[in-house]
PDB file of C-alpha atoms in Angstrom:
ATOM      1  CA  UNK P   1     -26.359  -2.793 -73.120  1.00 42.00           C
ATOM      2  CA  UNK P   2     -26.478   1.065 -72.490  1.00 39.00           C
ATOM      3  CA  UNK P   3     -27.825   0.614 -69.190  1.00 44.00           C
ATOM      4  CA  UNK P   4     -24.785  -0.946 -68.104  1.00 40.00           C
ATOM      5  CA  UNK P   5     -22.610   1.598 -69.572  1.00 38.00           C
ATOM      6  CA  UNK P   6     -22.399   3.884 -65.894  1.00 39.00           C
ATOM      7  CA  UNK P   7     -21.338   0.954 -64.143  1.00 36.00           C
ATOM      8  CA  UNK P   8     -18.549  -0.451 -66.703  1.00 33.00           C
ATOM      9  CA  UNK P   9     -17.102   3.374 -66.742  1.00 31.00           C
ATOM     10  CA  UNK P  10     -17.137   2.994 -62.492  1.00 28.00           C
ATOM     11  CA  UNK P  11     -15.508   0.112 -62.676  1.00 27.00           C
ATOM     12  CA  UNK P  12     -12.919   1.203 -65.127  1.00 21.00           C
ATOM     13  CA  UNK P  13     -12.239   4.136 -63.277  1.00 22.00           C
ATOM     14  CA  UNK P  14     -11.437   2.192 -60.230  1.00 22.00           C
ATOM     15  CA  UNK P  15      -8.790  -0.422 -61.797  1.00 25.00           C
ATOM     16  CA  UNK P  16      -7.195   3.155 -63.054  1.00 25.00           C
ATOM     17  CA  UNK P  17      -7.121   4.693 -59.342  1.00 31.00           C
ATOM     18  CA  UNK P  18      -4.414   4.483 -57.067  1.00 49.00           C
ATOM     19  CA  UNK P  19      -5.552   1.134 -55.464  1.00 65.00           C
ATOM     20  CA  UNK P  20      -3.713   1.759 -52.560  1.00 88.00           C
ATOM     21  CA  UNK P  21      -5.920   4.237 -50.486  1.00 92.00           C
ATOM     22  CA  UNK P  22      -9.199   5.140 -49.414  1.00 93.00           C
ATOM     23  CA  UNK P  23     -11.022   7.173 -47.106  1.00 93.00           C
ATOM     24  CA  UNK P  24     -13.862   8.406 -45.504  1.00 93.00           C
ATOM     25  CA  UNK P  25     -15.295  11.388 -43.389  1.00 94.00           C
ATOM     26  CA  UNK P  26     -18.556  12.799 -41.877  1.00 93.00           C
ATOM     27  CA  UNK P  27     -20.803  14.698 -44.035  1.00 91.00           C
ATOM     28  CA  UNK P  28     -20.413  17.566 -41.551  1.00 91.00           C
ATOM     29  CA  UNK P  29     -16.518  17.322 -41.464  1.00 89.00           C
ATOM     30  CA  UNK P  30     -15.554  20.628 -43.464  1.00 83.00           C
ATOM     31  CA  UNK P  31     -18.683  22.543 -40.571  1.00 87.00           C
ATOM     32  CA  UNK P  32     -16.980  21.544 -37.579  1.00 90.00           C
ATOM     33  CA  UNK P  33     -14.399  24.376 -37.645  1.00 91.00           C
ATOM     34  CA  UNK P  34     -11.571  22.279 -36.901  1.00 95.00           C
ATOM     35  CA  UNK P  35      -8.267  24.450 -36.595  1.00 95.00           C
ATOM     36  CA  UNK P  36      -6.083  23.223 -34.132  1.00 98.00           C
ATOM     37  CA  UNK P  37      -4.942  19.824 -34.272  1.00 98.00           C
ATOM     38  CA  UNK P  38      -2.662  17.452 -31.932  1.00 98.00           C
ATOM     39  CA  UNK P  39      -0.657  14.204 -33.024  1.00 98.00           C
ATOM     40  CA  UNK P  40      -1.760  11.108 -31.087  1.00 97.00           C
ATOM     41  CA  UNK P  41       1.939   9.119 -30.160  1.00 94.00           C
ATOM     42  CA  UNK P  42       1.419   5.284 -30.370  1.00 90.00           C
ATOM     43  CA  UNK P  43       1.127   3.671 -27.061  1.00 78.00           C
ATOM     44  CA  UNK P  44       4.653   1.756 -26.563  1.00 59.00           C
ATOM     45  CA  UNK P  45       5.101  -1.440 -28.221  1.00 48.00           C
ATOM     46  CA  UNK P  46       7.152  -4.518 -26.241  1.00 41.00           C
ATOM     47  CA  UNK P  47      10.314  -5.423 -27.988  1.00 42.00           C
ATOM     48  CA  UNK P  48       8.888  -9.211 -28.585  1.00 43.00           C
ATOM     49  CA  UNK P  49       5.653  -8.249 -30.362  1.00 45.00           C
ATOM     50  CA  UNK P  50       8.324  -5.996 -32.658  1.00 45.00           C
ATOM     51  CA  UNK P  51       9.738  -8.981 -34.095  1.00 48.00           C
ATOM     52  CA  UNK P  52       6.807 -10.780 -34.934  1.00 53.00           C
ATOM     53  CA  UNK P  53       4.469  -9.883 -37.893  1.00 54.00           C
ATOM     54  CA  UNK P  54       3.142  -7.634 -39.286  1.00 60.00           C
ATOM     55  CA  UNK P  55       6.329  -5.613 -38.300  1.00 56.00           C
ATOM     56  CA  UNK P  56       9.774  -6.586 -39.636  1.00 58.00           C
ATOM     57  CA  UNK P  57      12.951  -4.144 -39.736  1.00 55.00           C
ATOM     58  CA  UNK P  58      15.394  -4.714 -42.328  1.00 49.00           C
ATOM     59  CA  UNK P  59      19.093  -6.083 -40.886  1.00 44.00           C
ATOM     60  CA  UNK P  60      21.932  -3.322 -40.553  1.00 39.00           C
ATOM     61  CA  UNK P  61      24.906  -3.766 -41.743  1.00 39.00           C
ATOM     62  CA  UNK P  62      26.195  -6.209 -38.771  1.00 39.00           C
ATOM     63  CA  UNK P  63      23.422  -8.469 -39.447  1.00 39.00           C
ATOM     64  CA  UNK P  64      21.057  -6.985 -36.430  1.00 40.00           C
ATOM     65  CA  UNK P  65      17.909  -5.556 -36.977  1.00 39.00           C
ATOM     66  CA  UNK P  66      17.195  -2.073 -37.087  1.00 43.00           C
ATOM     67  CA  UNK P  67      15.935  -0.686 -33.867  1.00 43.00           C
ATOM     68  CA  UNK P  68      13.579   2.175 -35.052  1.00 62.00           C
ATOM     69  CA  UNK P  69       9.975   1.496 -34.042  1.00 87.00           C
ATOM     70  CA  UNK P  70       8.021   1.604 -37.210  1.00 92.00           C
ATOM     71  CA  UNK P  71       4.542   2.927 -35.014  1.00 92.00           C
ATOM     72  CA  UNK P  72       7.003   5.732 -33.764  1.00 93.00           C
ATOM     73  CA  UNK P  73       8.398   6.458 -37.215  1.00 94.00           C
ATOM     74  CA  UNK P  74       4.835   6.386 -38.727  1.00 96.00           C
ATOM     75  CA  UNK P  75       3.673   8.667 -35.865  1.00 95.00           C
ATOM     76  CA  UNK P  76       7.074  11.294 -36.320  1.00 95.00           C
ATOM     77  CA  UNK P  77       5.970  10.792 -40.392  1.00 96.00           C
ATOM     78  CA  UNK P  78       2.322  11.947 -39.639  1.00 97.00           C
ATOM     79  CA  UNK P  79       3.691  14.998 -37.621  1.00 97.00           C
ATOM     80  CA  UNK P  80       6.300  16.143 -40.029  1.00 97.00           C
ATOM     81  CA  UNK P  81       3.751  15.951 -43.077  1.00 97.00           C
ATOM     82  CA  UNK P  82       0.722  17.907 -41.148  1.00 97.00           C
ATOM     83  CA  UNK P  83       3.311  20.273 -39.645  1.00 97.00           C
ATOM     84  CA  UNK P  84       4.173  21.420 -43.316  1.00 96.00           C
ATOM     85  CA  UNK P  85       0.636  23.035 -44.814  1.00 96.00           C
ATOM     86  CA  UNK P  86      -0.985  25.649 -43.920  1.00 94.00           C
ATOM     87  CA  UNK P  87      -4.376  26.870 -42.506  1.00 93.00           C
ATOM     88  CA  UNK P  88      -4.687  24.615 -39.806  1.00 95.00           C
ATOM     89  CA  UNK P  89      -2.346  25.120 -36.081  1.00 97.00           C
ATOM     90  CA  UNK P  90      -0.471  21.460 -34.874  1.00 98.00           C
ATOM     91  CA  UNK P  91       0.125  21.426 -31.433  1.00 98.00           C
ATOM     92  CA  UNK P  92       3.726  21.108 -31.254  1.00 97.00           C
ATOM     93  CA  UNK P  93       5.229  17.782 -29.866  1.00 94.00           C
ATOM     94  CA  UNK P  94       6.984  19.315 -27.186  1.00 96.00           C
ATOM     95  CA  UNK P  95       3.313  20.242 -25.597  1.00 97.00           C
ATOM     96  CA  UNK P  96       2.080  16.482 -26.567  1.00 97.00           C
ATOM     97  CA  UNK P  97       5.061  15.008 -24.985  1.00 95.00           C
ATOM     98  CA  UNK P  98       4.613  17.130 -21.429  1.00 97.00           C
ATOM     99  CA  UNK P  99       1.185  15.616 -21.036  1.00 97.00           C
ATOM    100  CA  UNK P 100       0.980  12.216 -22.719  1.00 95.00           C
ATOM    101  CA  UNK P 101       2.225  10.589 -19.021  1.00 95.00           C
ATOM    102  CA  UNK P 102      -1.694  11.458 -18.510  1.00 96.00           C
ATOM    103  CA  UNK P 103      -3.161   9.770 -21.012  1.00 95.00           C
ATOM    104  CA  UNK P 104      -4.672   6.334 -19.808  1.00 93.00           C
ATOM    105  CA  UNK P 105      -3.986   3.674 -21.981  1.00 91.00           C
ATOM    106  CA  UNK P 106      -6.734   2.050 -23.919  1.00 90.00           C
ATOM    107  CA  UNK P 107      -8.433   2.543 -27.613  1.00 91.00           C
ATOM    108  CA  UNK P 108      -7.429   5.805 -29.568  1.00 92.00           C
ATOM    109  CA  UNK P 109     -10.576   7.217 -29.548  1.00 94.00           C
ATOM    110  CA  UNK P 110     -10.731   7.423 -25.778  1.00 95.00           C
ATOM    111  CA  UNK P 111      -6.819   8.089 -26.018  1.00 96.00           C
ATOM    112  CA  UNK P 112      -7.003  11.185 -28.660  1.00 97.00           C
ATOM    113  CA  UNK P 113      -9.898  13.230 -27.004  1.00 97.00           C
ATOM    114  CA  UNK P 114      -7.976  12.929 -23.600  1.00 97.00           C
ATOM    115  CA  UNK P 115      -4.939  14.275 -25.304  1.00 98.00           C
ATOM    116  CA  UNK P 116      -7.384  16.979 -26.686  1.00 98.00           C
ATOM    117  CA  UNK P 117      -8.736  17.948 -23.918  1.00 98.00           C
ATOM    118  CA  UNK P 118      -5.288  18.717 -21.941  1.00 98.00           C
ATOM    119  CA  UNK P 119      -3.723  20.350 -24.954  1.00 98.00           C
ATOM    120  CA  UNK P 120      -7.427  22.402 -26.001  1.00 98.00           C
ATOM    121  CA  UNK P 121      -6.921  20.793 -29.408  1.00 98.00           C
ATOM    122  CA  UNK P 122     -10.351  21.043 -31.800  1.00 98.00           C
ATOM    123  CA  UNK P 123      -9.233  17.471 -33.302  1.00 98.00           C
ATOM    124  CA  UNK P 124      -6.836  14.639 -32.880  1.00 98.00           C
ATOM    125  CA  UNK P 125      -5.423  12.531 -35.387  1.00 98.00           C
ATOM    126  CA  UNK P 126      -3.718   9.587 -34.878  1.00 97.00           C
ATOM    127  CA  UNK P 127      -2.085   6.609 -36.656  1.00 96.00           C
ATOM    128  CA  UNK P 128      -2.146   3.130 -36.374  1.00 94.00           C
ATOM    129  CA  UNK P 129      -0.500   0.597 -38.021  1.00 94.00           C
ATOM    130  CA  UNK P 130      -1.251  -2.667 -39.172  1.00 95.00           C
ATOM    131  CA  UNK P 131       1.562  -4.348 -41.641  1.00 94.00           C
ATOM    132  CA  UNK P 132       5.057  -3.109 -42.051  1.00 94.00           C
ATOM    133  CA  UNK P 133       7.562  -5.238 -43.339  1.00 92.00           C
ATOM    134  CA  UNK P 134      11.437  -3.615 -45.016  1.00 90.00           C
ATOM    135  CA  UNK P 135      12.702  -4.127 -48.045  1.00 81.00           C
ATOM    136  CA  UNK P 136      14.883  -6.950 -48.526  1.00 79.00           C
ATOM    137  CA  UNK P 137      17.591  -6.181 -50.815  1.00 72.00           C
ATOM    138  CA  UNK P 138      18.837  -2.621 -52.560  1.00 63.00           C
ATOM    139  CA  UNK P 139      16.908  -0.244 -54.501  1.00 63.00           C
ATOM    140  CA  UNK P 140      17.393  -1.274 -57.803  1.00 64.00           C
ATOM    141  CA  UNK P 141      17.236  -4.892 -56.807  1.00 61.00           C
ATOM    142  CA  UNK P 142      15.006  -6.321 -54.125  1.00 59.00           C
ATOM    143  CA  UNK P 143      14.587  -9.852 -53.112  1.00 71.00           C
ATOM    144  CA  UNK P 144      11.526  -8.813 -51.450  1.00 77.00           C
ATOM    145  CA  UNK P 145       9.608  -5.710 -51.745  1.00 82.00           C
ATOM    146  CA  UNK P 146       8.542  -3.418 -49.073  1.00 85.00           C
ATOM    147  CA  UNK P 147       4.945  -3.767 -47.692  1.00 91.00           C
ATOM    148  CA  UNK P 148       3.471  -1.217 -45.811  1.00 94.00           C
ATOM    149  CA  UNK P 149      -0.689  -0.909 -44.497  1.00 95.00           C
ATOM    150  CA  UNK P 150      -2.029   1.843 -41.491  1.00 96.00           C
ATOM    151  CA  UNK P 151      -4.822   3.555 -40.584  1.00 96.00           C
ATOM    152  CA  UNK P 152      -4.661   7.242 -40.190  1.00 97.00           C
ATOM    153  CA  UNK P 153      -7.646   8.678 -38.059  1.00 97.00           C
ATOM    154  CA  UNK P 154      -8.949  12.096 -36.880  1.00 97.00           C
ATOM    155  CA  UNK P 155     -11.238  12.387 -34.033  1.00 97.00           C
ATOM    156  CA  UNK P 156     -13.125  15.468 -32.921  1.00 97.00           C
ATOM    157  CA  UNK P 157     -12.492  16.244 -29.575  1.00 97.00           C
ATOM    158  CA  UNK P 158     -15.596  17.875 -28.173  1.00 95.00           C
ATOM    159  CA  UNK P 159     -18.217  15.262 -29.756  1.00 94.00           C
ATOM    160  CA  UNK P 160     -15.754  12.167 -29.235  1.00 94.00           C
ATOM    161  CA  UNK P 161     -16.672  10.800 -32.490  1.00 95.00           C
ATOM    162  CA  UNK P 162     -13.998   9.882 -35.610  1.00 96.00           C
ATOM    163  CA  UNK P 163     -14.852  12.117 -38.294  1.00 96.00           C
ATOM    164  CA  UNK P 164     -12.185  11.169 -40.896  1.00 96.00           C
ATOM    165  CA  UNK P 165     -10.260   8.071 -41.559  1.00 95.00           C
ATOM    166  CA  UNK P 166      -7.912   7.118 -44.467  1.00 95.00           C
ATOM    167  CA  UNK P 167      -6.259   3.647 -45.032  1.00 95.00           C
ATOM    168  CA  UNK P 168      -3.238   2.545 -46.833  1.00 95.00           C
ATOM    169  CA  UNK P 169      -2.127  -0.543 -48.156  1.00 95.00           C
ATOM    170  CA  UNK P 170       0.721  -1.453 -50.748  1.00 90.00           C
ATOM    171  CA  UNK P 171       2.912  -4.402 -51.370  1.00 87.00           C
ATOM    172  CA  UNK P 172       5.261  -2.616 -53.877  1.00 78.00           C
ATOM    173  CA  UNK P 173       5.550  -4.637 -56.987  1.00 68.00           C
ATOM    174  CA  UNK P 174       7.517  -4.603 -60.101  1.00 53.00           C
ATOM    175  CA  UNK P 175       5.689  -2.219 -63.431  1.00 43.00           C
ATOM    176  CA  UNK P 176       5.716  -6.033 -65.309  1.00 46.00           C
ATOM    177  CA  UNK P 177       3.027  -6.990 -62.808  1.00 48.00           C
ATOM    178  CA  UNK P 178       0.800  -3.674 -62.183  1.00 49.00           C
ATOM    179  CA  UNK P 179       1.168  -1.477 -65.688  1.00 42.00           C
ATOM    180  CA  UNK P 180      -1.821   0.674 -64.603  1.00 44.00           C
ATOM    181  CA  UNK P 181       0.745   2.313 -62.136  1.00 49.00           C
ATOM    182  CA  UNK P 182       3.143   3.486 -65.082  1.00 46.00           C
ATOM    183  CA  UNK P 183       2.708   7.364 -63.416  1.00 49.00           C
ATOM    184  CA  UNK P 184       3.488   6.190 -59.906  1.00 55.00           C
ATOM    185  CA  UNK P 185       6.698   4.017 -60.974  1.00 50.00           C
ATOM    186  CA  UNK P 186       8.037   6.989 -63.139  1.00 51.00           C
ATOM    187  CA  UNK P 187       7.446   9.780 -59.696  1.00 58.00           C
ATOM    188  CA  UNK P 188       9.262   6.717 -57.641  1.00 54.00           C
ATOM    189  CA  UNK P 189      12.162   6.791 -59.766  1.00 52.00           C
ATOM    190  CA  UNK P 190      11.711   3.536 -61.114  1.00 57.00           C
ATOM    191  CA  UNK P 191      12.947   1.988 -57.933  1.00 74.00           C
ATOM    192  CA  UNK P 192      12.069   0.069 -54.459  1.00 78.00           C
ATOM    193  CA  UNK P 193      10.986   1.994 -51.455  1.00 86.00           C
ATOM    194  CA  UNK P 194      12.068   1.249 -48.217  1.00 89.00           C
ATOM    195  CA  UNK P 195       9.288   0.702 -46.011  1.00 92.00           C
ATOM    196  CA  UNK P 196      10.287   3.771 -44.446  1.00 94.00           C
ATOM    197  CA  UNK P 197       9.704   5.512 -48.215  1.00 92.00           C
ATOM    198  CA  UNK P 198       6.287   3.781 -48.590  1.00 92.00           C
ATOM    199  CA  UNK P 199       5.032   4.492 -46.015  1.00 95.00           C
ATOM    200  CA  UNK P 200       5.891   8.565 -45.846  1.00 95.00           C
ATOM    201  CA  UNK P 201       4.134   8.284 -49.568  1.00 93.00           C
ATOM    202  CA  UNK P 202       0.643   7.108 -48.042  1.00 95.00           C
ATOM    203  CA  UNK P 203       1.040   9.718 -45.105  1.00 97.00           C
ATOM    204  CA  UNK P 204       1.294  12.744 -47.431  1.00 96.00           C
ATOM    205  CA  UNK P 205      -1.657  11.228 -49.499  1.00 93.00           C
ATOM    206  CA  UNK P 206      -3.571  10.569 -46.560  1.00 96.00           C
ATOM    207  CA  UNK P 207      -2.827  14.055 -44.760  1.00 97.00           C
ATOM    208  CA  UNK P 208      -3.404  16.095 -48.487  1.00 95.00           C
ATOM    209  CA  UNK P 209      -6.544  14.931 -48.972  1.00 94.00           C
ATOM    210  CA  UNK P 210      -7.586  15.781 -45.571  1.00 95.00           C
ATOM    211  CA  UNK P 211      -6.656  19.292 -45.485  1.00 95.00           C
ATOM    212  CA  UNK P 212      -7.979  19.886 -49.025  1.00 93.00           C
ATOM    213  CA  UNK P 213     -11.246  18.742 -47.699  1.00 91.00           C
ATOM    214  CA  UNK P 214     -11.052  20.798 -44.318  1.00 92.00           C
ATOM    215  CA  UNK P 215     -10.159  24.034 -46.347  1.00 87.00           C
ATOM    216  CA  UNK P 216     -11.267  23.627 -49.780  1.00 78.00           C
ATOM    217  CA  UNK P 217     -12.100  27.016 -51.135  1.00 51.00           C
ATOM    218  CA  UNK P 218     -15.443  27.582 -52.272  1.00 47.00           C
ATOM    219  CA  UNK P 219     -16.225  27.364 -55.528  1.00 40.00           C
TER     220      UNK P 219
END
C-alpha cells in the first residue's frame, strides 16, 4: 500500500490545483537572455467567423452584439499585463503597429520571429484564442456563465523555436459544483466574470509565471 502512497499525494495535489492552467517551457528558457520582448497582434478575423463558435459577444443594451473583437481584446490584455512588471523591455505598440503591414500572414511562429526581426526583439509572444463565449445574464445572476480557453506563446526570435507556452481553460461555475475553488470564488468576489474578466485572470497567471521563471532570483 505504501508504494502507492507518492502517486495518491500527486494525484491529490492536482484535484487541489487551479485546474484551469498549465504550461510548459524549454529547459534552457531562463539561459537564453531574453530581455526585450514584442506583442504578436492577431491576424484580422472576418466579421462572419465572429459570430460563429467558439466566439460569442454578449448583446448591448439594444439587443446587438457587442462589436469588440475578443482576439484583439485578448491581444490589448496580454500587452497591458506584460507592460506592467519589471526586468524585461516590451516593445511598445506604437513600434509593432508601424511594421505589422510587413508581416506575411501565415502560422505565428513564422509570424512572431518576422515581427522580431523588424523590431530587434529577443522574443515574441503571442496569443491565440480558442473558445470565448460572454456571460449571459448579470453578475450576481447568470443564465449562462462565461467560458473562456487561449493559448499564450513565446517564441525566440533568433532560433525560431517556441520556448514557452501556457494554456487556459475555464467554464466558470457556481462554488455548489467545484468546492475545491473556495479561494478563487472568495478573490472573485463571489460573482460571474465577464468573459472579458476571465479571461484578463488567465493572462496575468499566464504572464506571472513566465516572468518569475525568466528572472527568478537565485537561490
Amino acid at each position: 500500500m505504501l508504494k502507492f502512497l507518492p502517486l495518491l499525494l500527486f494525484l491529490f495535489s492536482c484535484v487541489l490545483g487551479p485546474g484551469n492552467f498549465k504550461s510548459g517551457h524549454s529547459t534552457d528558457l531562463g539561459s537564453r537572455n531574453i530581455r526585450r520582448i514584442a506583442v504578436l497582434p492577431p491576424e484580422s478575423v472576418s466579421v462572419e467567423a465572429k459570430t460563429k463558435p467558439p466566439y460569442s459577444s454578449a448583446p448591448s443594451a439594444d439587443g446587438k452584439s457587442s462589436e469588440k473583437e475578443p482576439a484583439a481584446g485578448l491581444s490589448n490584455l496580454l500587452y497591458t499585463t506584460v507592460s506592467s512588471l519589471p526586468n524585461w523591455q516590451i516593445v511598445s505598440d506604437r513600434e509593432v503597429r508601424e511594421v505589422i503591414a510587413k508581416v506575411p500572414p501565415g502560422g505565428d511562429g513564422g509570424r512572431a520571429r518576422t515581427l522580431g526581426e523588424l523590431v530587434y526583439a529577443d522574443a515574441v509572444i503571442s496569443g491565440r484564442l480558442l473558445r470565448y463565449r460572454e456571460r449571459v445574464g448579470e453578475e450576481w445572476g447568470a443564465k449562462s456563465p462565461a467560458s473562456v480557453a487561449f493559448v499564450l506563446e513565446l517564441w525566440d526570435v533568433k532560433r525560431g523555436d517556441r520556448i514557452w507556452f501556457g494554456e487556459f481553460d475555464e467554464t466558470q461555475r457556481p462554488l455548489s459544483e467545484n468546492l475545491f475553488a473556495l479561494g478563487e470564488f472568495t478573490q472573485r468576489g463571489a460573482r460571474w466574470l465577464t468573459a472579458e474578466e476571465l479571461t484578463l485572470e488567465g493572462v496575468k497567471k499566464a504572464v506571472n509565471q513566465l516572468h518569475q521563471i525568466l528572472y527568478r532570483r537565485p537561490a
